[in-house]
Amino acid sequence: MNYNEIARETLQAIGGKENVAAAAHCATRLRLALHDESLVDQEKLDAMDSVKGTFSTGGQYQIIFGSGTVNNVYAEFSKLTGTDGMSTADVKSAGAKNMNPLQQFVKMLSDIFVPIIPAIVAGGLLMGINNLLTAQGLFIDGQSLVEAYPNMADLAALINTFANAAFVFLPILIGFSATQRFGGNPYLGAALGMIMVHPDLLNGWGYGGALVSGEIPVWSIFGFEIEKIGYQGTVLPVLAASFILAKVELSLRKVVPSALDNLLTPLLTIFVTGILTFTLVGPLTRSAGNLLSDGMIWLYDTTGFVGGALFGLLYAPIVITGMHHSFIAVETQLLADIAKTGGSFIFVVATMSNVAQGGATLAVFTMTKNKKLKGTASAAGISSLLGITEPAMFGVNLKLRYPFIGALIGSAVATAFVTFFKVKAIALGAAGLPGIISIQHEGLVQYVIGMVIAIAISFVATIVLGKRDEKKQAVQQAA
């Protein structure tokens, strides 16, 4: 394979070197920030054997070459464009200029929450292991593993401690990431998060009980009372506080003399932001967060399988717009407040949508006689079943249209099924076949059945729609 030639053809098809603002690559895709996407010769890219698919999202134009190939293509491409050494962060930054305000807001949430996902995933999966050890009658009739084997009790307790840590100290993780994103000192953000979960404060999860009993501790300062309430497991309060902290810090650095900057700026930043957090920002955003959680629970419980089917139908179109990245913040809130919410239903919906896309792509694999499309569909279909849908959705299903429609049908039916049985996830992870380890044990069977439904219906629907599409094309050619 001549990678230099592929790089040259690709560059010519996207409008030349002058149209490239930034370039990098991930595991399978060449990721580009272009000055003008209207200059792209889509037909030329589609005709290239090495190109598995293309799509545009979040201000980036992405070309799918596949694992291994993309590294070699980028090495040659970067020489031609002078983009050697650029990272995906550079592409995101350049691509952000092409985004509308809503897309920029979604990108901001993604930038904050994506770095902390591993900690949340680890905590959630450990929580799942603890549930397996303590669940009544899951493996042994009428008993949990811990009850049947008492020597495992402390192991379960240890795992539970490890699992809770990321959620108990969530404001520290978000404080660091959010403050960094807003342009402030991330360590000051982490310190603010520590203040918000300080052990001297009333534990945030005990706030409801304290309200009922009327025993809320306060600081009484010159007759003004400030509630000593912690913010364990919260999202919105620390997001808002981190934004204020970053702006206060940046403002202070402009006016504080350089000789006193390292002393006064951190002191005043933490003090001013801390006061605002506990008097105004924290209480307001805590209420907003509770309304968000309660609203999501109400919507899920009230609309039932009908609402589930609608969400399953719309999830893939939402992914196309890139708006699904905003769900990360909502899922984090649902998981942090798992005692009330029971977990995240969004993860389950995402899984049904992803495997449905995979089922539709595999149907194309069985039907098509085009060798290039068959090769792309086989790899993309398997990838989608494992939770990575971009190659399947953008490389196959959207191009042919009818597989995408088949996937939407399968996703809607499967999501209606799992919603009817209230299946929820207790952790984030790969929203596909591996996601089974993220599901609460009460819904494991229904989760697996839901995936089978999604794959089967999308597969059959795609074949039916594909046969109809073939007949239409035959009639058009005959005419």
PDB file of C-alpha atoms in Angstrom, residues 156-417:
ATOM      1  CA  ALA A 156     -16.849  -6.839  50.180  1.00  0.00           C
ATOM      2  CA  ALA A 157     -16.396  -4.003  52.692  1.00  0.00           C
ATOM      3  CA  LEU A 158     -12.988  -3.144  51.222  1.00  0.00           C
ATOM      4  CA  ILE A 159     -14.358  -3.140  47.662  1.00  0.00           C
ATOM      5  CA  ASN A 160     -17.292  -0.977  48.770  1.00  0.00           C
ATOM      6  CA  THR A 161     -14.874   1.588  50.217  1.00  0.00           C
ATOM      7  CA  PHE A 162     -12.885   1.657  46.989  1.00  0.00           C
ATOM      8  CA  ALA A 163     -16.096   1.943  44.942  1.00  0.00           C
ATOM      9  CA  ASN A 164     -17.525   4.881  46.891  1.00  0.00           C
ATOM     10  CA  ALA A 165     -14.367   6.996  46.889  1.00  0.00           C
ATOM     11  CA  ALA A 166     -14.784   8.483  43.400  1.00  0.00           C
ATOM     12  CA  PHE A 167     -18.377   9.527  44.143  1.00  0.00           C
ATOM     13  CA  VAL A 168     -17.784  10.782  47.691  1.00  0.00           C
ATOM     14  CA  PHE A 169     -14.907  12.971  46.486  1.00  0.00           C
ATOM     15  CA  LEU A 170     -16.407  13.735  43.081  1.00  0.00           C
ATOM     16  CA  PRO A 171     -16.247  17.536  43.652  1.00  0.00           C
ATOM     17  CA  ILE A 172     -12.451  17.275  43.890  1.00  0.00           C
ATOM     18  CA  LEU A 173     -12.196  15.517  40.525  1.00  0.00           C
ATOM     19  CA  ILE A 174     -14.628  17.907  38.848  1.00  0.00           C
ATOM     20  CA  GLY A 175     -13.071  20.926  40.564  1.00  0.00           C
ATOM     21  CA  PHE A 176      -9.650  20.078  39.141  1.00  0.00           C
ATOM     22  CA  SER A 177     -10.899  19.308  35.617  1.00  0.00           C
ATOM     23  CA  ALA A 178     -13.417  22.163  35.380  1.00  0.00           C
ATOM     24  CA  THR A 179     -11.077  24.853  36.717  1.00  0.00           C
ATOM     25  CA  GLN A 180      -8.412  23.738  34.260  1.00  0.00           C
ATOM     26  CA  ARG A 181     -10.962  23.962  31.431  1.00  0.00           C
ATOM     27  CA  PHE A 182     -12.055  27.452  32.524  1.00  0.00           C
ATOM     28  CA  GLY A 183      -8.462  28.703  32.523  1.00  0.00           C
ATOM     29  CA  GLY A 184      -7.751  28.725  36.254  1.00  0.00           C
ATOM     30  CA  ASN A 185      -5.249  26.884  38.429  1.00  0.00           C
ATOM     31  CA  PRO A 186      -6.540  23.273  38.606  1.00  0.00           C
ATOM     32  CA  TYR A 187      -4.995  22.737  42.035  1.00  0.00           C
ATOM     33  CA  LEU A 188      -7.011  25.626  43.432  1.00  0.00           C
ATOM     34  CA  GLY A 189     -10.038  23.940  41.862  1.00  0.00           C
ATOM     35  CA  ALA A 190      -9.133  20.689  43.628  1.00  0.00           C
ATOM     36  CA  ALA A 191      -8.703  22.588  46.908  1.00  0.00           C
ATOM     37  CA  LEU A 192     -12.169  24.106  46.479  1.00  0.00           C
ATOM     38  CA  GLY A 193     -13.543  20.609  45.893  1.00  0.00           C
ATOM     39  CA  MET A 194     -11.876  19.446  49.111  1.00  0.00           C
ATOM     40  CA  ILE A 195     -13.509  22.296  51.013  1.00  0.00           C
ATOM     41  CA  MET A 196     -16.899  21.259  49.641  1.00  0.00           C
ATOM     42  CA  VAL A 197     -16.528  17.714  51.047  1.00  0.00           C
ATOM     43  CA  HIS A 198     -14.619  18.580  54.229  1.00  0.00           C
ATOM     44  CA  PRO A 199     -15.443  16.182  57.108  1.00  0.00           C
ATOM     45  CA  ASP A 200     -16.360  19.133  59.373  1.00  0.00           C
ATOM     46  CA  LEU A 201     -19.419  19.717  57.176  1.00  0.00           C
ATOM     47  CA  LEU A 202     -22.667  17.797  57.430  1.00  0.00           C
ATOM     48  CA  ASN A 203     -22.440  14.978  54.884  1.00  0.00           C
ATOM     49  CA  GLY A 204     -24.371  16.007  51.800  1.00  0.00           C
ATOM     50  CA  TRP A 205     -26.259  12.703  51.709  1.00  0.00           C
ATOM     51  CA  GLY A 206     -27.616  13.444  55.178  1.00  0.00           C
ATOM     52  CA  TYR A 207     -29.005  16.848  54.184  1.00  0.00           C
ATOM     53  CA  GLY A 208     -32.558  15.567  53.621  1.00  0.00           C
ATOM     54  CA  GLY A 209     -32.740  14.019  57.077  1.00  0.00           C
ATOM     55  CA  ALA A 210     -31.323  17.176  58.659  1.00  0.00           C
ATOM     56  CA  LEU A 211     -34.014  19.262  56.950  1.00  0.00           C
ATOM     57  CA  VAL A 212     -36.723  17.049  58.406  1.00  0.00           C
ATOM     58  CA  SER A 213     -35.274  17.129  61.929  1.00  0.00           C
ATOM     59  CA  GLY A 214     -34.361  20.807  61.720  1.00  0.00           C
ATOM     60  CA  GLU A 215     -30.839  20.088  62.953  1.00  0.00           C
ATOM     61  CA  ILE A 216     -28.732  21.784  60.286  1.00  0.00           C
ATOM     62  CA  PRO A 217     -25.353  23.029  61.597  1.00  0.00           C
ATOM     63  CA  VAL A 218     -24.422  26.598  60.708  1.00  0.00           C
ATOM     64  CA  TRP A 219     -21.607  29.113  60.916  1.00  0.00           C
ATOM     65  CA  SER A 220     -22.886  32.216  62.694  1.00  0.00           C
ATOM     66  CA  ILE A 221     -20.821  35.203  61.545  1.00  0.00           C
ATOM     67  CA  PHE A 222     -21.906  38.627  62.840  1.00  0.00           C
ATOM     68  CA  GLY A 223     -25.453  37.362  63.047  1.00  0.00           C
ATOM     69  CA  PHE A 224     -25.399  35.946  59.511  1.00  0.00           C
ATOM     70  CA  GLU A 225     -25.857  32.177  59.341  1.00  0.00           C
ATOM     71  CA  ILE A 226     -24.233  29.984  56.700  1.00  0.00           C
ATOM     72  CA  GLU A 227     -25.250  26.328  56.513  1.00  0.00           C
ATOM     73  CA  LYS A 228     -22.382  23.869  57.031  1.00  0.00           C
ATOM     74  CA  ILE A 229     -23.521  21.416  54.370  1.00  0.00           C
ATOM     75  CA  GLY A 230     -21.193  19.214  52.307  1.00  0.00           C
ATOM     76  CA  TYR A 231     -21.546  18.593  48.583  1.00  0.00           C
ATOM     77  CA  GLN A 232     -20.654  14.901  48.339  1.00  0.00           C
ATOM     78  CA  GLY A 233     -21.770  13.331  45.057  1.00  0.00           C
ATOM     79  CA  THR A 234     -22.883  16.611  43.465  1.00  0.00           C
ATOM     80  CA  VAL A 235     -22.087  17.949  40.005  1.00  0.00           C
ATOM     81  CA  LEU A 236     -23.674  21.356  39.331  1.00  0.00           C
ATOM     82  CA  PRO A 237     -22.451  23.124  42.521  1.00  0.00           C
ATOM     83  CA  VAL A 238     -18.791  22.387  41.893  1.00  0.00           C
ATOM     84  CA  LEU A 239     -19.124  23.195  38.163  1.00  0.00           C
ATOM     85  CA  ALA A 240     -20.507  26.635  38.951  1.00  0.00           C
ATOM     86  CA  ALA A 241     -18.037  27.208  41.791  1.00  0.00           C
ATOM     87  CA  SER A 242     -15.089  26.204  39.570  1.00  0.00           C
ATOM     88  CA  PHE A 243     -16.185  28.668  36.893  1.00  0.00           C
ATOM     89  CA  ILE A 244     -16.357  31.476  39.475  1.00  0.00           C
ATOM     90  CA  LEU A 245     -13.007  30.462  40.976  1.00  0.00           C
ATOM     91  CA  ALA A 246     -11.280  30.588  37.575  1.00  0.00           C
ATOM     92  CA  LYS A 247     -12.728  34.007  36.763  1.00  0.00           C
ATOM     93  CA  VAL A 248     -11.881  35.412  40.216  1.00  0.00           C
ATOM     94  CA  GLU A 249      -8.317  34.113  39.935  1.00  0.00           C
ATOM     95  CA  LEU A 250      -7.789  35.524  36.440  1.00  0.00           C
ATOM     96  CA  SER A 251      -9.233  38.880  37.491  1.00  0.00           C
ATOM     97  CA  LEU A 252      -7.017  39.069  40.580  1.00  0.00           C
ATOM     98  CA  ARG A 253      -3.873  38.286  38.605  1.00  0.00           C
ATOM     99  CA  LYS A 254      -4.535  41.413  36.524  1.00  0.00           C
ATOM    100  CA  VAL A 255      -4.642  43.755  39.531  1.00  0.00           C
ATOM    101  CA  VAL A 256      -2.469  42.174  42.247  1.00  0.00           C
ATOM    102  CA  PRO A 257       1.193  43.345  42.105  1.00  0.00           C
ATOM    103  CA  SER A 258       3.490  40.616  40.799  1.00  0.00           C
ATOM    104  CA  ALA A 259       5.502  40.654  44.039  1.00  0.00           C
ATOM    105  CA  LEU A 260       2.386  39.644  46.010  1.00  0.00           C
ATOM    106  CA  ASP A 261       0.694  37.560  43.316  1.00  0.00           C
ATOM    107  CA  ASN A 262       1.748  34.138  44.638  1.00  0.00           C
ATOM    108  CA  LEU A 263       0.560  35.060  48.137  1.00  0.00           C
ATOM    109  CA  LEU A 264      -2.594  37.105  47.711  1.00  0.00           C
ATOM    110  CA  THR A 265      -4.136  35.611  44.581  1.00  0.00           C
ATOM    111  CA  PRO A 266      -4.574  32.016  45.885  1.00  0.00           C
ATOM    112  CA  LEU A 267      -5.687  33.312  49.307  1.00  0.00           C
ATOM    113  CA  LEU A 268      -8.317  35.703  47.986  1.00  0.00           C
ATOM    114  CA  THR A 269      -9.440  33.311  45.236  1.00  0.00           C
ATOM    115  CA  ILE A 270     -10.200  30.480  47.655  1.00  0.00           C
ATOM    116  CA  PHE A 271     -11.726  32.757  50.310  1.00  0.00           C
ATOM    117  CA  VAL A 272     -13.995  34.724  47.975  1.00  0.00           C
ATOM    118  CA  THR A 273     -15.096  31.672  45.972  1.00  0.00           C
ATOM    119  CA  GLY A 274     -15.626  29.626  49.145  1.00  0.00           C
ATOM    120  CA  ILE A 275     -17.883  32.297  50.672  1.00  0.00           C
ATOM    121  CA  LEU A 276     -19.905  32.582  47.443  1.00  0.00           C
ATOM    122  CA  THR A 277     -20.158  28.789  47.191  1.00  0.00           C
ATOM    123  CA  PHE A 278     -21.645  28.236  50.650  1.00  0.00           C
ATOM    124  CA  THR A 279     -23.872  31.316  50.718  1.00  0.00           C
ATOM    125  CA  LEU A 280     -25.301  31.546  47.223  1.00  0.00           C
ATOM    126  CA  VAL A 281     -23.928  29.315  44.458  1.00  0.00           C
ATOM    127  CA  GLY A 282     -23.998  26.007  46.341  1.00  0.00           C
ATOM    128  CA  PRO A 283     -27.583  26.137  47.665  1.00  0.00           C
ATOM    129  CA  LEU A 284     -28.991  27.322  44.316  1.00  0.00           C
ATOM    130  CA  THR A 285     -27.167  24.784  42.174  1.00  0.00           C
ATOM    131  CA  ARG A 286     -27.851  21.973  44.666  1.00  0.00           C
ATOM    132  CA  SER A 287     -31.565  22.668  44.214  1.00  0.00           C
ATOM    133  CA  ALA A 288     -31.090  22.803  40.434  1.00  0.00           C
ATOM    134  CA  GLY A 289     -29.244  19.478  40.515  1.00  0.00           C
ATOM    135  CA  ASN A 290     -32.015  17.895  42.580  1.00  0.00           C
ATOM    136  CA  LEU A 291     -34.587  19.198  40.103  1.00  0.00           C
ATOM    137  CA  LEU A 292     -32.579  17.715  37.237  1.00  0.00           C
ATOM    138  CA  SER A 293     -32.350  14.307  38.912  1.00  0.00           C
ATOM    139  CA  ASP A 294     -35.994  14.350  39.984  1.00  0.00           C
ATOM    140  CA  GLY A 295     -37.042  15.465  36.505  1.00  0.00           C
ATOM    141  CA  MET A 296     -35.112  12.667  34.815  1.00  0.00           C
ATOM    142  CA  ILE A 297     -36.561  10.090  37.232  1.00  0.00           C
ATOM    143  CA  TRP A 298     -40.072  11.453  36.718  1.00  0.00           C
ATOM    144  CA  LEU A 299     -39.674  11.393  32.943  1.00  0.00           C
ATOM    145  CA  TYR A 300     -38.338   7.840  33.025  1.00  0.00           C
ATOM    146  CA  ASP A 301     -41.056   6.561  35.388  1.00  0.00           C
ATOM    147  CA  THR A 302     -43.929   8.463  33.784  1.00  0.00           C
ATOM    148  CA  THR A 303     -43.361   7.926  30.073  1.00  0.00           C
ATOM    149  CA  GLY A 304     -42.488   4.239  30.536  1.00  0.00           C
ATOM    150  CA  PHE A 305     -41.749   2.091  27.511  1.00  0.00           C
ATOM    151  CA  VAL A 306     -43.287   4.675  25.148  1.00  0.00           C
ATOM    152  CA  GLY A 307     -40.768   7.291  26.261  1.00  0.00           C
ATOM    153  CA  GLY A 308     -38.061   4.628  26.095  1.00  0.00           C
ATOM    154  CA  ALA A 309     -38.940   3.804  22.493  1.00  0.00           C
ATOM    155  CA  LEU A 310     -38.836   7.505  21.573  1.00  0.00           C
ATOM    156  CA  PHE A 311     -35.446   7.968  23.254  1.00  0.00           C
ATOM    157  CA  GLY A 312     -34.117   4.856  21.518  1.00  0.00           C
ATOM    158  CA  LEU A 313     -35.362   6.188  18.192  1.00  0.00           C
ATOM    159  CA  LEU A 314     -33.718   9.580  18.690  1.00  0.00           C
ATOM    160  CA  TYR A 315     -30.437   8.524  20.304  1.00  0.00           C
ATOM    161  CA  ALA A 316     -28.516   7.839  17.068  1.00  0.00           C
ATOM    162  CA  PRO A 317     -29.627  11.144  15.458  1.00  0.00           C
ATOM    163  CA  ILE A 318     -28.463  12.891  18.636  1.00  0.00           C
ATOM    164  CA  VAL A 319     -25.066  11.183  18.253  1.00  0.00           C
ATOM    165  CA  ILE A 320     -24.800  12.564  14.712  1.00  0.00           C
ATOM    166  CA  THR A 321     -25.077  16.106  16.080  1.00  0.00           C
ATOM    167  CA  GLY A 322     -22.525  15.415  18.820  1.00  0.00           C
ATOM    168  CA  MET A 323     -25.049  16.435  21.478  1.00  0.00           C
ATOM    169  CA  HIS A 324     -24.702  13.051  23.197  1.00  0.00           C
ATOM    170  CA  HIS A 325     -21.534  14.326  24.867  1.00  0.00           C
ATOM    171  CA  SER A 326     -23.733  16.474  27.111  1.00  0.00           C
ATOM    172  CA  PHE A 327     -25.224  13.260  28.545  1.00  0.00           C
ATOM    173  CA  ILE A 328     -21.954  12.576  30.369  1.00  0.00           C
ATOM    174  CA  ALA A 329     -22.736  15.306  32.906  1.00  0.00           C
ATOM    175  CA  VAL A 330     -26.294  14.003  33.388  1.00  0.00           C
ATOM    176  CA  GLU A 331     -25.114  10.414  33.787  1.00  0.00           C
ATOM    177  CA  THR A 332     -22.514  11.493  36.333  1.00  0.00           C
ATOM    178  CA  GLN A 333     -25.270  13.185  38.354  1.00  0.00           C
ATOM    179  CA  LEU A 334     -27.504  10.095  38.123  1.00  0.00           C
ATOM    180  CA  LEU A 335     -24.694   7.781  39.257  1.00  0.00           C
ATOM    181  CA  ALA A 336     -23.528  10.111  42.020  1.00  0.00           C
ATOM    182  CA  ASP A 337     -27.073  10.134  43.424  1.00  0.00           C
ATOM    183  CA  ILE A 338     -27.577   6.405  42.827  1.00  0.00           C
ATOM    184  CA  ALA A 339     -29.344   5.839  46.147  1.00  0.00           C
ATOM    185  CA  LYS A 340     -32.226   7.936  44.817  1.00  0.00           C
ATOM    186  CA  THR A 341     -31.965   7.359  41.070  1.00  0.00           C
ATOM    187  CA  GLY A 342     -31.083   3.652  41.064  1.00  0.00           C
ATOM    188  CA  GLY A 343     -28.491   4.270  38.347  1.00  0.00           C
ATOM    189  CA  SER A 344     -28.325   5.545  34.786  1.00  0.00           C
ATOM    190  CA  PHE A 345     -30.871   4.595  32.144  1.00  0.00           C
ATOM    191  CA  ILE A 346     -29.014   6.640  29.508  1.00  0.00           C
ATOM    192  CA  PHE A 347     -26.207   4.071  29.367  1.00  0.00           C
ATOM    193  CA  VAL A 348     -28.735   1.310  28.645  1.00  0.00           C
ATOM    194  CA  VAL A 349     -30.357   3.348  25.870  1.00  0.00           C
ATOM    195  CA  ALA A 350     -26.919   4.046  24.352  1.00  0.00           C
ATOM    196  CA  THR A 351     -26.134   0.323  24.369  1.00  0.00           C
ATOM    197  CA  MET A 352     -29.354  -0.607  22.580  1.00  0.00           C
ATOM    198  CA  SER A 353     -28.688   2.054  19.943  1.00  0.00           C
ATOM    199  CA  ASN A 354     -25.059   1.009  19.453  1.00  0.00           C
ATOM    200  CA  VAL A 355     -25.685  -2.720  19.041  1.00  0.00           C
ATOM    201  CA  ALA A 356     -28.630  -1.938  16.729  1.00  0.00           C
ATOM    202  CA  GLN A 357     -26.255   0.013  14.494  1.00  0.00           C
ATOM    203  CA  GLY A 358     -23.959  -3.018  14.586  1.00  0.00           C
ATOM    204  CA  GLY A 359     -26.785  -5.384  13.657  1.00  0.00           C
ATOM    205  CA  ALA A 360     -27.755  -3.212  10.692  1.00  0.00           C
ATOM    206  CA  THR A 361     -24.151  -3.022   9.486  1.00  0.00           C
ATOM    207  CA  LEU A 362     -23.733  -6.796   9.705  1.00  0.00           C
ATOM    208  CA  ALA A 363     -26.897  -7.133   7.625  1.00  0.00           C
ATOM    209  CA  VAL A 364     -25.224  -5.006   4.955  1.00  0.00           C
ATOM    210  CA  PHE A 365     -22.190  -7.296   5.201  1.00  0.00           C
ATOM    211  CA  THR A 366     -24.351 -10.337   4.387  1.00  0.00           C
ATOM    212  CA  MET A 367     -26.180  -8.601   1.532  1.00  0.00           C
ATOM    213  CA  THR A 368     -23.622  -6.561  -0.388  1.00  0.00           C
ATOM    214  CA  LYS A 369     -21.473  -7.867  -3.231  1.00  0.00           C
ATOM    215  CA  ASN A 370     -19.188  -4.836  -3.101  1.00  0.00           C
ATOM    216  CA  LYS A 371     -15.853  -6.085  -1.704  1.00  0.00           C
ATOM    217  CA  LYS A 372     -14.832  -2.719  -0.256  1.00  0.00           C
ATOM    218  CA  LEU A 373     -18.194  -2.232   1.460  1.00  0.00           C
ATOM    219  CA  LYS A 374     -18.191  -5.823   2.703  1.00  0.00           C
ATOM    220  CA  GLY A 375     -14.755  -5.352   4.300  1.00  0.00           C
ATOM    221  CA  THR A 376     -15.795  -2.076   5.910  1.00  0.00           C
ATOM    222  CA  ALA A 377     -19.120  -3.466   7.156  1.00  0.00           C
ATOM    223  CA  SER A 378     -17.616  -6.548   8.800  1.00  0.00           C
ATOM    224  CA  ALA A 379     -15.094  -4.591  10.880  1.00  0.00           C
ATOM    225  CA  ALA A 380     -17.479  -1.713  11.583  1.00  0.00           C
ATOM    226  CA  GLY A 381     -20.313  -4.043  12.638  1.00  0.00           C
ATOM    227  CA  ILE A 382     -18.171  -5.857  15.191  1.00  0.00           C
ATOM    228  CA  SER A 383     -16.776  -2.538  16.458  1.00  0.00           C
ATOM    229  CA  SER A 384     -20.314  -1.217  16.941  1.00  0.00           C
ATOM    230  CA  LEU A 385     -21.345  -4.284  18.944  1.00  0.00           C
ATOM    231  CA  LEU A 386     -18.427  -3.512  21.249  1.00  0.00           C
ATOM    232  CA  GLY A 387     -19.604   0.075  21.723  1.00  0.00           C
ATOM    233  CA  ILE A 388     -17.729   2.078  19.047  1.00  0.00           C
ATOM    234  CA  THR A 389     -20.303   3.136  16.456  1.00  0.00           C
ATOM    235  CA  GLU A 390     -18.643   5.810  14.310  1.00  0.00           C
ATOM    236  CA  PRO A 391     -17.279   3.446  11.607  1.00  0.00           C
ATOM    237  CA  ALA A 392     -20.645   1.656  11.325  1.00  0.00           C
ATOM    238  CA  MET A 393     -22.873   4.716  11.521  1.00  0.00           C
ATOM    239  CA  PHE A 394     -20.878   7.098   9.338  1.00  0.00           C
ATOM    240  CA  GLY A 395     -18.995   4.631   7.180  1.00  0.00           C
ATOM    241  CA  VAL A 396     -21.910   2.376   6.206  1.00  0.00           C
ATOM    242  CA  ASN A 397     -25.384   3.042   7.597  1.00  0.00           C
ATOM    243  CA  LEU A 398     -25.796   6.754   6.899  1.00  0.00           C
ATOM    244  CA  LYS A 399     -24.313   6.426   3.418  1.00  0.00           C
ATOM    245  CA  LEU A 400     -26.829   3.745   2.413  1.00  0.00           C
ATOM    246  CA  ARG A 401     -29.633   5.258   4.556  1.00  0.00           C
ATOM    247  CA  TYR A 402     -31.775   2.130   4.785  1.00  0.00           C
ATOM    248  CA  PRO A 403     -29.442   0.409   7.351  1.00  0.00           C
ATOM    249  CA  PHE A 404     -29.653   3.523   9.518  1.00  0.00           C
ATOM    250  CA  ILE A 405     -33.453   3.346   9.426  1.00  0.00           C
ATOM    251  CA  GLY A 406     -33.305  -0.366  10.259  1.00  0.00           C
ATOM    252  CA  ALA A 407     -31.027   0.401  13.218  1.00  0.00           C
ATOM    253  CA  LEU A 408     -33.437   3.073  14.493  1.00  0.00           C
ATOM    254  CA  ILE A 409     -36.288   0.547  14.421  1.00  0.00           C
ATOM    255  CA  GLY A 410     -34.258  -2.049  16.312  1.00  0.00           C
ATOM    256  CA  SER A 411     -33.060   0.512  18.843  1.00  0.00           C
ATOM    257  CA  ALA A 412     -36.591   1.809  19.499  1.00  0.00           C
ATOM    258  CA  VAL A 413     -38.053  -1.663  20.104  1.00  0.00           C
ATOM    259  CA  ALA A 414     -35.158  -2.816  22.292  1.00  0.00           C
ATOM    260  CA  THR A 415     -35.148   0.387  24.341  1.00  0.00           C
ATOM    261  CA  ALA A 416     -38.901   0.070  24.906  1.00  0.00           C
ATOM    262  CA  PHE A 417     -38.263  -3.453  26.229  1.00  0.00           C
TER     263      PHE A 417
END
